[in-house]
Amino acid sequence: MSKDKNRDISVETLREKAVQAGVETVWERSEQQTPRCGFGEKGLCCNHCFMGPCRINPKGKSPQKGVCGATAEVIVARNFARMIAAGAAAHSDHGREVARTLLTAARNPDSGYSVKDVNKLHKVARTMGIEVKDRTKEEIAAEVAERALDNFGRQEEGELSFVRLAPEARQVLWKRLGVTPRGIDREIVEMLHRTHMGVDHDHRNIMLQGARTALAYGWGGSMIATELQDILFGTPSPLRGQVNLGVLSEKEVNVVVHGHEPVLSEMLVLAAQDKELQDLAKAQGAAGINLAGICCTANEMLLRHGYPIAGNVLQQELAVATGAVDVMVVDVQCVMPSLPEIARCFHTKLVTTSSKAKIAGTEHFGFSEDNALETAKAIVREAVLNFTKRDKVDIPHEKMDLIAGFSHEAINYMLGGSFRGSYAPLNDNIINGRIKGVAGVVGCCNPKVAMDRSHVGLVEELIANDILVVQTGCSAIACAKAGLLLPESAREHAGPGLAEVCEAVGMPPVLHSGSCVDNSRILTALSEMVRIGGLGSDISDLPVAGAAPEWMSEKAISIGQYFVSSGVFTVFGVGLPVEGSKIFTRHIYEEFETVFGGMWASEPDPGKMAALMIDHINTKREKLGIAKGRERVLFDMEMRRDLEV
Ligand code: XCC
Ligand code: SF4
């Protein structure tokens, strides 16, 4: 646990309240784990078979090999690769649920799901080579869903549908390296196979499959989730919202949704608007029903409907400790098993919904595409009936406004206007040096470091250096709480060039693009920057960098790896569980640059992290010959026509 205070002051008060109520929070438990096992933190512990568990002495003393003979670099590589596989599995399984829901929407008009964004449907269908002419949207949607599902189970050689959206040069590189992803499930399975006892013992070869698995996730599972969610629920566009625990309402029934899949939260949105339930709430003495989110589900509900975000991953227990949450409904991922204990100390009912994710002692409302709305209504009813059972309520005052909803399409539209939506103005401003580059700052929060500090510190420094920041996940929530996601923050925090562009367009210097599966929107944006031209021929030529300053989940590692394999320099804070092997760190920190054009770095200090990213961006600018900045190029008609393909 870091000695720095968490950046968000409401945290300490609620934490104390929880402790007084006799429960621990994530911070107390984190302290109890300190000091942590040094072998584990360095990636040097292996339990892949029961001749072990084995560990390697990091100081060069004995033992230097596992019982089977595995060296430090093999053990570290296998552990890291398994993290990639698990992360890829989690978000890709989310993508699979979305594809199944799209199929339900296409086949069953009474399911409550339907195609909301026909433009996006057509665009995705065309990418997949699916005919759209003279067909109903249901026919097209069914085929898109089937094709997407086929991406998971593909066995043959060949590639996933969305790989063709990557720049040509990238696709050629992936082919040459043999890492073009074939089937999503297949790559994950092969990764698990190769890291089983006694299989792949070459750390470089293990990481080639690590790259392939991560790419299957980024350009497969994750992109399928994002694109098909847009088809089902609408493509986000900029809207105003609010964030932090202060969004909970004293007078209304609070339903807090936590987890990841909008397949659930979209139905809760409908249920919370139900007239009968609204009336029931009033009959209970409540002013209405307030729906708010935690983690990525919150991001999904914010981006598409403007519903408020109650907090990030570390605030899930604190939300309960306000005493104002009538129901917390969870699905999958980032849901702490500690929740029932704290819920018992307050009046909160905890409800699980996914057959994949139950918590012992918690009420389960089985949710599937076929009973979605009914289940959602039953959950909201539970909350309404629980409202009168509240005891003392302590809702912190902290809340902040933000603008979110910067999907790739929205950025296109904002920059280029409705008739010639394009990234050309972005490239143009990067070439002339007003904007120095683009950084993706994403990922979780981690109680090992002071909450939100690294996210906010890093992002402030990047925008002050005229670097446009794109965010997702809990990182976006952290910066939103600090007020960085408002257009006004450009004047206050951004460098002069970036501020000028932001003010001209009316956008914040930090763009909230969604949940963690929406990191695929960043891949799309990067590919589009390459396609528009003037910044090289591959993602690895672009003046861009990525970071996850307070990461904790396996998904974050997998996301990091797909950015690196797509050509992006990516820095992680908190540390990486690979430091036990110099051979391995040299491979992913240095050699990767010559393999993928993108590499990993680990740097816990946000200032130094910013410096690494800025240096990288400047190096790329030099290579592109735009280091000094160039005057704005005025487009003539012919150049514009070229851009509008
Ligand atoms: Fe989870 Fe997605 Fe990490 Fe937040 S950022 S802690 S993964 S909710 Ni996704
Ligand atoms: Fe030990 Fe090798 Fe078994 Fe790992 S696979 S636990 S290093 S014997």
XYZ file of C-alpha atoms and ligand atoms in Angstrom:
662
model
C 0.000 0.000 0.000
C 1.376 3.378 -0.998
C 1.874 5.987 1.685
C 0.436 8.725 -0.540
C -3.167 9.557 0.180
C -5.731 8.466 -2.337
C -6.504 11.364 -4.598
C -10.247 11.201 -4.067
C -10.990 12.495 -0.566
C -14.400 10.844 -0.257
C -12.556 7.545 -0.171
C -11.013 7.996 3.253
C -14.275 8.991 4.958
C -16.218 6.048 3.612
C -13.390 3.673 4.280
C -13.467 4.710 7.901
C -17.205 4.214 8.005
C -16.795 0.691 6.686
C -14.108 -0.088 9.222
C -16.338 1.221 12.003
C -19.112 -1.040 10.761
C -16.671 -3.893 11.287
C -15.730 -4.710 7.688
C -12.488 -4.453 5.846
C -12.105 -2.801 2.491
C -9.693 -3.509 -0.311
C -7.101 -1.196 1.330
C -7.062 -3.034 4.652
C -6.746 -6.345 2.862
C -3.980 -4.953 0.680
C -2.053 -3.908 3.780
C -2.435 -7.411 5.207
C -0.761 -8.790 2.074
C 2.267 -6.524 2.505
C 5.075 -7.396 1.999
C 4.049 -9.512 -0.941
C 5.750 -12.659 -2.135
C 8.787 -11.458 -4.048
C 8.894 -14.523 -6.294
C 5.307 -13.947 -7.393
C 5.786 -10.234 -7.951
C 8.777 -10.919 -10.181
C 7.039 -13.702 -12.110
C 9.485 -16.319 -10.788
C 7.025 -18.758 -9.232
C 5.684 -21.682 -11.266
C 2.900 -24.063 -10.298
C 2.105 -25.463 -13.711
C 2.716 -28.985 -12.476
C 2.882 -30.742 -9.144
C 6.567 -31.562 -9.214
C 6.498 -27.937 -8.080
C 5.554 -25.356 -7.074
C 8.999 -24.108 -8.029
C 10.680 -20.765 -7.662
C 13.813 -19.206 -9.014
C 16.137 -17.209 -6.801
C 16.132 -13.662 -8.211
C 19.576 -12.916 -6.748
C 21.315 -15.489 -8.903
C 21.760 -18.006 -6.071
C 20.385 -21.527 -6.154
C 17.829 -22.612 -7.332
C 18.104 -21.252 -10.863
C 15.893 -23.922 -12.408
C 12.531 -25.535 -11.701
C 12.329 -29.275 -11.053
C 11.697 -29.873 -14.771
C 14.636 -27.656 -15.679
C 12.626 -24.572 -16.613
C 14.762 -21.426 -16.490
C 13.746 -18.000 -15.200
C 12.894 -16.684 -18.663
C 10.748 -19.717 -19.462
C 8.855 -19.472 -16.178
C 8.344 -15.717 -16.509
C 7.273 -16.047 -20.159
C 4.794 -18.825 -19.399
C 3.230 -16.864 -16.531
C 2.978 -13.708 -18.600
C 1.522 -15.600 -21.557
C -1.091 -17.200 -19.323
C -2.127 -13.757 -18.129
C -2.538 -12.767 -21.758
C -4.669 -15.835 -22.407
C -6.902 -15.241 -19.375
C -7.412 -11.590 -20.214
C -8.193 -12.453 -23.817
C -10.660 -15.099 -22.651
C -12.539 -12.710 -20.368
C -13.245 -9.932 -22.817
C -13.662 -12.264 -25.750
C -16.294 -14.221 -23.862
C -18.028 -10.876 -23.388
C -17.824 -10.410 -27.174
C -19.370 -13.832 -27.662
C -22.346 -12.895 -25.446
C -22.863 -9.766 -27.500
C -22.793 -11.772 -30.746
C -25.356 -14.197 -29.311
C -27.522 -11.280 -28.256
C -27.374 -9.809 -31.760
C -28.519 -13.165 -33.096
C -31.403 -13.144 -30.595
C -32.307 -9.603 -31.639
C -32.355 -10.636 -35.287
C -34.434 -13.746 -34.739
C -36.737 -12.818 -31.882
C -38.402 -9.411 -32.112
C -40.004 -9.926 -28.678
C -36.662 -10.334 -26.944
C -36.433 -6.642 -26.109
C -33.201 -6.368 -28.124
C -33.135 -4.881 -31.608
C -30.810 -3.288 -34.131
C -30.451 0.358 -33.141
C -27.686 1.521 -35.443
C -28.301 0.470 -39.023
C -25.369 2.497 -40.371
C -23.005 0.638 -38.125
C -24.635 -2.663 -39.071
C -24.012 -1.939 -42.743
C -20.464 -0.841 -42.100
C -19.634 -3.965 -40.108
C -21.385 -6.179 -42.662
C -19.342 -4.656 -45.475
C -16.114 -5.213 -43.543
C -17.102 -8.830 -43.108
C -17.944 -9.135 -46.817
C -21.663 -9.608 -46.109
C -24.185 -8.418 -48.694
C -26.416 -5.557 -47.481
C -28.347 -4.654 -50.619
C -32.086 -5.454 -50.624
C -31.962 -7.223 -47.291
C -33.758 -6.442 -44.040
C -31.697 -5.328 -41.102
C -32.622 -8.539 -39.304
C -31.288 -10.660 -42.164
C -28.048 -8.731 -42.195
C -27.787 -8.744 -38.391
C -28.262 -12.509 -38.257
C -25.466 -13.050 -40.749
C -23.161 -10.577 -38.976
C -23.832 -12.353 -35.669
C -23.190 -15.766 -37.192
C -19.975 -14.580 -38.805
C -18.859 -13.094 -35.511
C -19.600 -16.351 -33.685
C -17.677 -18.181 -36.385
C -14.661 -15.963 -35.571
C -14.560 -17.569 -32.131
C -14.680 -21.134 -33.356
C -12.615 -20.881 -36.557
C -10.268 -23.825 -36.953
C -8.756 -23.268 -40.382
C -5.778 -21.125 -41.292
C -6.726 -17.683 -42.513
C -7.716 -14.828 -40.303
C -10.356 -13.073 -38.216
C -12.803 -10.725 -39.952
C -11.507 -7.452 -38.543
C -7.807 -8.086 -39.159
C -8.299 -6.489 -42.575
C -9.012 -3.157 -40.840
C -5.380 -2.945 -39.738
C -2.960 -1.037 -41.975
C -1.669 -3.093 -44.886
C 1.924 -2.978 -43.612
C 0.819 -4.320 -40.212
C -1.054 -7.203 -41.794
C 2.017 -8.084 -43.845
C 4.201 -7.995 -40.712
C 1.820 -10.229 -38.766
C 1.793 -12.733 -41.636
C 5.564 -12.730 -41.844
C 5.820 -13.362 -38.095
C 3.087 -15.997 -38.221
C 0.962 -14.197 -35.621
C -2.139 -13.316 -37.633
C -4.953 -14.553 -35.393
C -6.964 -17.438 -36.823
C -9.780 -18.222 -34.391
C -10.271 -16.475 -31.045
C -10.858 -19.594 -28.974
C -8.154 -21.422 -30.879
C -5.420 -18.926 -30.021
C -6.365 -18.944 -26.346
C -6.371 -22.747 -26.239
C -3.043 -22.957 -28.036
C -1.577 -20.482 -25.547
C -2.722 -22.651 -22.643
C -1.365 -25.742 -24.364
C 2.022 -24.205 -25.051
C 2.412 -23.063 -21.448
C 1.483 -26.460 -20.004
C 4.318 -28.347 -18.347
C 6.836 -29.595 -20.868
C 5.750 -27.872 -24.087
C 7.134 -24.525 -25.329
C 10.465 -23.678 -23.726
C 11.604 -20.770 -25.854
C 10.528 -17.458 -24.345
C 10.572 -15.793 -27.774
C 8.371 -18.449 -29.285
C 6.006 -18.335 -26.293
C 5.628 -14.599 -26.791
C 4.874 -14.987 -30.495
C 1.819 -16.976 -29.483
C 1.259 -14.407 -26.720
C 1.082 -11.782 -29.440
C -1.226 -13.883 -31.572
C -3.562 -14.505 -28.636
C -3.615 -10.830 -27.723
C -4.321 -9.875 -31.338
C -7.194 -12.367 -31.414
C -8.543 -10.463 -28.459
C -7.948 -6.872 -29.637
C -8.858 -7.262 -33.297
C -11.287 -10.112 -32.514
C -13.167 -10.551 -29.250
C -12.856 -6.962 -28.148
C -13.650 -5.400 -31.508
C -16.598 -7.754 -31.959
C -17.907 -6.663 -28.543
C -17.579 -2.970 -29.355
C -18.906 -3.055 -32.904
C -21.850 -5.348 -32.181
C -22.772 -3.420 -29.030
C -22.909 -0.299 -31.176
C -25.226 -2.103 -33.597
C -27.492 -3.240 -30.750
C -27.429 -0.235 -28.464
C -26.225 2.651 -30.629
C -22.817 4.146 -31.399
C -21.846 6.646 -28.683
C -21.616 10.339 -29.413
C -20.596 13.135 -27.045
C -22.902 13.759 -24.112
C -22.680 15.181 -20.632
C -22.703 13.068 -17.514
C -21.622 12.996 -13.891
C -19.192 10.935 -11.912
C -18.288 9.931 -8.347
C -20.173 8.645 -5.324
C -22.032 11.942 -5.001
C -24.241 10.812 -7.894
C -26.056 8.442 -5.547
C -29.379 9.892 -4.503
C -30.709 10.308 -1.007
C -34.296 10.622 -2.204
C -34.391 8.062 -4.975
C -34.036 4.313 -5.125
C -30.402 3.624 -6.081
C -29.747 0.700 -8.373
C -26.010 0.330 -8.908
C -24.868 -1.851 -11.798
C -21.357 -3.221 -11.631
C -19.447 -5.382 -14.047
C -19.050 -5.300 -17.781
C -21.738 -6.442 -20.169
C -24.231 -3.882 -21.476
C -26.457 -6.786 -22.492
C -27.590 -6.617 -18.845
C -27.348 -2.903 -18.125
C -29.293 -1.908 -21.253
C -32.228 -3.919 -19.943
C -31.917 -2.306 -16.510
C -32.086 1.057 -18.262
C -35.433 0.008 -19.728
C -36.654 -1.476 -16.449
C -35.782 1.660 -14.469
C -37.980 3.669 -16.835
C -40.920 1.296 -16.398
C -44.016 3.242 -15.346
C -45.276 0.587 -12.959
C -41.936 0.397 -11.138
C -41.665 4.184 -11.034
C -45.098 4.289 -9.389
C -44.116 1.578 -6.965
C -41.038 3.610 -6.023
C -43.221 6.630 -5.308
C -45.538 4.485 -3.208
C -42.471 3.565 -1.129
C -41.760 7.225 -0.524
C -38.919 7.517 -3.049
C -38.688 10.340 -5.547
C -37.838 7.985 -8.379
C -35.319 5.422 -9.511
C -31.663 6.378 -9.890
C -29.533 4.059 -11.964
C -25.773 4.421 -11.607
C -22.783 2.281 -12.513
C -19.424 1.074 -11.273
C -16.474 0.167 -13.519
C -16.966 -0.562 -17.177
C -20.704 -1.192 -17.066
C -20.873 2.382 -15.818
C -18.858 3.516 -18.812
C -21.216 1.687 -21.167
C -24.329 3.251 -19.594
C -22.744 6.679 -19.518
C -21.609 6.612 -23.121
C -24.930 5.564 -24.548
C -27.432 7.151 -22.144
C -25.654 9.658 -19.930
C -26.320 7.655 -16.749
C -23.977 8.637 -13.923
C -20.861 6.754 -12.838
C -20.702 6.077 -9.091
C -17.066 5.042 -9.135
C -14.184 2.923 -10.339
C -13.219 -0.603 -9.355
C -11.850 0.413 -5.942
C -15.037 2.256 -5.040
C -17.382 -0.739 -5.287
C -17.266 -1.440 -1.546
C -17.466 2.244 -0.693
C -20.652 2.614 -2.724
C -22.232 0.030 -0.428
C -20.811 1.823 2.628
C -22.812 4.952 1.765
C -25.836 3.008 2.983
C -27.717 4.374 -0.027
C -27.408 1.510 -2.482
C -30.673 -0.430 -2.495
C -29.476 -3.050 -4.926
C -26.041 -3.664 -6.377
C -26.417 -5.866 -9.410
C -23.322 -7.473 -10.876
C -22.471 -9.604 -13.881
C -18.859 -10.498 -14.718
C -15.291 -9.247 -14.125
C -13.773 -6.919 -11.534
C -16.512 -7.787 -9.024
C -14.918 -8.328 -5.606
C -15.915 -11.432 -3.676
C -15.882 -9.237 -0.562
C -19.136 -7.551 -1.544
C -21.608 -9.804 0.327
C -19.793 -9.177 3.601
C -20.013 -5.426 3.333
C -23.542 -5.590 1.907
C -24.625 -7.477 5.039
C -23.433 -4.584 7.221
C -25.646 -2.146 5.368
C -29.050 -2.718 3.855
C -27.781 -3.328 0.324
C -29.044 -6.358 -1.572
C -26.406 -7.868 -3.771
C -27.663 -9.627 -6.885
C -25.609 -11.772 -9.254
C -26.934 -12.372 -12.768
C -24.455 -14.424 -14.786
C -24.372 -18.214 -14.628
C -20.598 -17.774 -14.984
C -20.250 -15.591 -11.914
C -22.050 -16.444 -8.714
C -20.982 -15.434 -5.216
C -21.849 -17.846 -2.422
C -24.509 -16.444 -0.135
C -25.776 -13.966 -2.711
C -29.164 -13.908 -4.385
C -28.963 -14.958 -8.029
C -31.297 -13.682 -10.748
C -30.399 -15.836 -13.760
C -30.182 -13.507 -16.743
C -30.266 -14.630 -20.357
C -31.075 -13.021 -23.706
C -34.508 -14.641 -23.624
C -35.750 -13.434 -20.235
C -33.782 -10.214 -20.148
C -36.392 -7.530 -19.568
C -38.397 -9.603 -17.091
C -35.290 -10.313 -15.020
C -34.213 -6.683 -15.144
C -37.634 -5.605 -13.877
C -37.541 -8.138 -11.065
C -34.163 -6.769 -9.961
C -35.334 -3.159 -10.012
C -38.431 -4.213 -8.037
C -36.140 -5.744 -5.399
C -34.362 -2.409 -5.124
C -37.568 -0.434 -4.837
C -38.861 -2.687 -2.055
C -35.540 -2.407 -0.254
C -35.593 1.413 -0.222
C -37.515 1.679 3.068
C -34.979 -0.554 4.810
C -32.200 2.032 4.634
C -30.486 2.978 7.855
C -28.071 5.905 8.113
C -27.159 7.276 4.708
C -23.806 9.007 4.046
C -23.465 10.105 0.472
C -20.270 12.089 -0.148
C -20.674 15.475 -1.810
C -18.005 14.737 -4.377
C -19.230 14.612 -7.930
C -18.006 16.077 -11.196
C -19.393 16.793 -14.644
C -17.809 15.251 -17.693
C -18.238 14.862 -21.416
C -17.955 11.323 -22.763
C -18.877 9.393 -25.872
C -15.897 9.773 -28.189
C -16.328 6.726 -30.336
C -14.170 6.575 -33.443
C -17.194 7.754 -35.444
C -17.839 10.676 -33.096
C -14.219 11.832 -33.351
C -14.466 11.603 -37.114
C -17.598 13.707 -37.098
C -16.340 16.295 -34.634
C -13.150 16.856 -36.529
C -14.414 16.725 -40.056
C -18.063 17.711 -39.865
C -21.097 15.781 -41.048
C -20.343 15.843 -44.770
C -16.710 14.941 -44.786
C -16.129 13.332 -41.424
C -12.446 12.565 -41.389
C -9.306 12.273 -39.332
C -7.526 14.578 -41.773
C -7.744 17.585 -39.429
C -6.188 15.495 -36.639
C -3.312 14.326 -38.833
C -2.978 17.861 -40.098
C -2.666 19.256 -36.576
C -0.153 16.575 -35.653
C 1.917 17.374 -38.732
C 1.867 21.123 -38.060
C 2.810 20.419 -34.440
C -0.162 21.946 -32.633
C -0.831 18.449 -31.363
C 2.395 16.534 -30.739
C 0.831 13.117 -30.671
C -1.868 10.903 -29.214
C -1.736 8.793 -26.048
C -4.101 6.087 -24.910
C -4.259 6.045 -21.096
C -6.377 3.173 -19.879
C -6.796 0.421 -17.304
C -7.638 -0.269 -13.711
C -6.917 1.114 -10.256
C -4.747 -0.821 -7.826
C -4.630 -0.445 -4.035
C -0.847 -0.890 -4.147
C -0.704 2.742 -5.287
C -2.652 5.841 -4.231
C -5.967 5.718 -6.086
C -6.231 7.895 -9.216
C -2.937 9.704 -8.611
C -0.961 8.130 -11.424
C -3.850 8.342 -13.883
C -4.399 12.030 -13.232
C -0.724 12.928 -12.870
C 0.217 11.238 -16.129
C -2.687 12.651 -18.117
C -2.134 16.200 -16.857
C 1.471 16.047 -17.925
C 0.661 14.621 -21.341
C -1.944 17.237 -22.228
C 0.319 20.022 -20.947
C 2.750 18.771 -23.570
C 0.154 19.048 -26.337
C -0.550 15.339 -26.454
C -4.187 14.468 -27.045
C -5.299 11.750 -24.615
C -7.835 9.031 -25.357
C -9.151 7.056 -22.389
C -11.227 4.066 -21.408
C -12.013 2.018 -18.317
C -11.340 3.005 -14.737
C -8.607 5.355 -15.915
C -11.233 7.489 -17.668
C -13.282 7.473 -14.453
C -10.247 8.677 -12.469
C -9.586 11.598 -14.793
C -13.285 12.411 -15.033
C -13.400 12.771 -11.246
C -10.517 15.230 -11.503
C -12.441 17.351 -14.024
C -10.114 16.621 -16.942
C -12.915 15.391 -19.200
C -14.481 18.809 -19.578
C -13.791 21.176 -22.489
C -12.828 23.843 -19.912
C -9.912 21.701 -18.763
C -8.189 22.451 -22.085
C -7.661 26.088 -21.117
C -6.516 25.148 -17.648
C -4.283 22.155 -18.291
C -3.486 21.730 -21.986
C -0.495 23.138 -23.810
C -1.193 26.057 -26.168
C -1.415 24.002 -29.376
C -3.738 21.347 -28.028
C -5.835 23.976 -26.234
C -6.253 25.870 -29.475
C -7.489 22.794 -31.329
C -9.799 21.759 -28.472
C -11.329 25.192 -28.248
C -11.854 25.409 -31.995
C -13.648 22.055 -32.031
C -15.246 22.363 -28.583
C -13.818 19.119 -27.251
C -11.965 18.255 -24.063
C -8.231 17.473 -24.310
C -9.017 14.059 -22.818
C -11.479 11.954 -24.797
C -13.512 9.259 -23.050
C -13.984 6.438 -25.551
C -15.712 3.892 -23.366
C -15.182 0.680 -21.493
C -12.166 -1.605 -21.707
C -13.528 -3.580 -24.661
C -13.702 -0.185 -26.350
C -9.930 -0.064 -26.443
C -10.624 -1.572 -29.839
C -11.929 1.896 -30.790
C -8.361 3.116 -30.289
C -7.070 0.430 -32.682
C -9.602 1.633 -35.244
C -8.620 5.267 -34.694
C -4.904 4.475 -35.098
C -5.562 2.554 -38.318
C -7.580 5.488 -39.594
C -4.733 7.894 -38.829
C -2.449 5.711 -40.947
C -5.001 5.468 -43.739
C -5.509 9.235 -43.946
C -1.805 9.634 -44.617
C 1.074 11.915 -43.808
C 2.129 10.001 -40.694
C 3.850 6.966 -42.151
C 2.522 3.668 -43.380
C 2.027 1.681 -40.186
C 0.788 2.168 -36.617
C 4.404 1.873 -35.465
C 5.240 5.024 -37.463
C 2.656 7.164 -35.633
C 3.630 9.572 -32.828
C 1.509 7.707 -30.294
C 1.981 5.795 -27.036
C -0.115 3.833 -24.549
C -0.190 3.480 -20.759
C -1.973 1.678 -17.937
C -0.654 3.553 -14.885
C -2.545 1.679 -12.141
C -3.289 -1.641 -13.825
C -4.176 -4.822 -11.964
C -6.164 -7.241 -14.147
C -5.058 -9.914 -16.600
C -7.183 -8.117 -19.170
C -4.848 -5.141 -18.837
C -1.816 -7.308 -19.652
C -3.591 -8.749 -22.657
C -4.622 -5.268 -23.830
C -1.056 -4.056 -23.356
C 0.196 -6.928 -25.476
C -2.245 -6.277 -28.326
C -1.208 -2.632 -28.428
C 2.445 -3.615 -28.428
C 1.865 -6.217 -31.174
C -0.018 -3.570 -33.132
C 3.063 -1.341 -33.005
C 2.434 0.879 -29.972
C 4.984 1.705 -27.247
C 3.126 0.850 -24.022
C 4.121 1.727 -20.439
C 2.659 0.068 -17.365
C 2.772 1.512 -13.863
C 2.775 -0.426 -10.554
C 5.402 -2.836 -11.936
C 5.182 -5.881 -14.200
C 5.475 -9.503 -13.035
C 8.376 -10.153 -15.401
C 11.246 -8.406 -13.701
C 12.694 -11.687 -12.403
C 14.272 -12.481 -15.753
C 16.641 -10.048 -17.469
C 16.534 -12.179 -20.603
C 12.770 -11.850 -20.729
C 12.613 -8.142 -19.921
C 15.252 -7.442 -22.564
C 13.037 -9.300 -25.013
C 9.786 -7.416 -24.357
C 11.309 -4.016 -23.454
C 13.906 -3.891 -26.237
C 13.898 -6.702 -28.807
C 10.159 -6.326 -29.323
C 10.784 -2.964 -30.961
C 12.591 -4.621 -33.835
C 9.991 -7.406 -33.999
C 6.702 -5.493 -33.656
C 7.722 -1.820 -33.822
C 6.098 -1.522 -30.390
C 7.470 -2.546 -26.984
C 6.663 -2.703 -23.291
C 8.046 -0.532 -20.517
C 7.463 -0.498 -16.781
C 7.644 2.734 -14.802
C 5.690 3.387 -11.612
C 6.320 7.137 -11.395
C 3.732 9.070 -13.443
C 6.160 11.907 -14.209
C 8.789 9.535 -15.542
C 6.095 7.602 -17.359
C 5.028 10.806 -19.112
C 8.663 11.527 -19.995
C 9.078 8.088 -21.593
C 5.932 8.559 -23.661
C 6.807 12.106 -24.716
C 10.332 11.028 -25.707
C 8.906 8.200 -27.755
C 6.445 10.526 -29.480
C 9.224 13.008 -30.224
C 11.409 10.262 -31.693
C 8.574 9.244 -33.993
C 8.049 12.882 -34.987
C 11.718 13.158 -35.872
C 11.585 10.006 -37.971
C 8.557 11.396 -39.798
C 10.403 14.653 -40.425
C 7.815 16.707 -38.542
C 9.809 17.326 -35.378
C 9.926 21.062 -35.802
C 6.287 21.366 -36.718
C 5.097 22.360 -40.142
C 2.720 24.996 -41.300
C -0.840 23.909 -41.801
C -1.329 22.479 -45.258
C -4.272 24.021 -47.038
C -6.196 21.365 -48.884
C -7.288 21.979 -52.433
C -10.320 20.246 -53.906
C -8.351 17.354 -55.315
C -6.707 16.565 -51.996
C -10.083 16.604 -50.304
C -11.507 14.172 -52.840
C -8.562 11.895 -52.140
C -9.410 11.923 -48.476
C -13.026 11.050 -48.941
C -12.617 7.480 -50.120
Fe -11.846 -3.708 -14.358
Fe -13.376 -2.747 -16.794
Fe -9.634 -2.637 -14.971
Fe -11.668 -1.186 -14.335
S -10.370 -0.875 -16.010
S -10.657 -2.535 -13.084
S -10.431 -4.309 -15.930
S -13.437 -2.263 -14.891
Ni -11.405 -2.161 -17.439
Fe 8.317 -26.692 -11.443
Fe 8.580 -27.172 -14.059
Fe 6.414 -28.042 -12.759
Fe 6.753 -25.434 -13.169
S 6.436 -26.982 -14.736
S 6.089 -26.395 -11.297
S 8.990 -25.238 -13.026
S 8.530 -28.656 -12.428
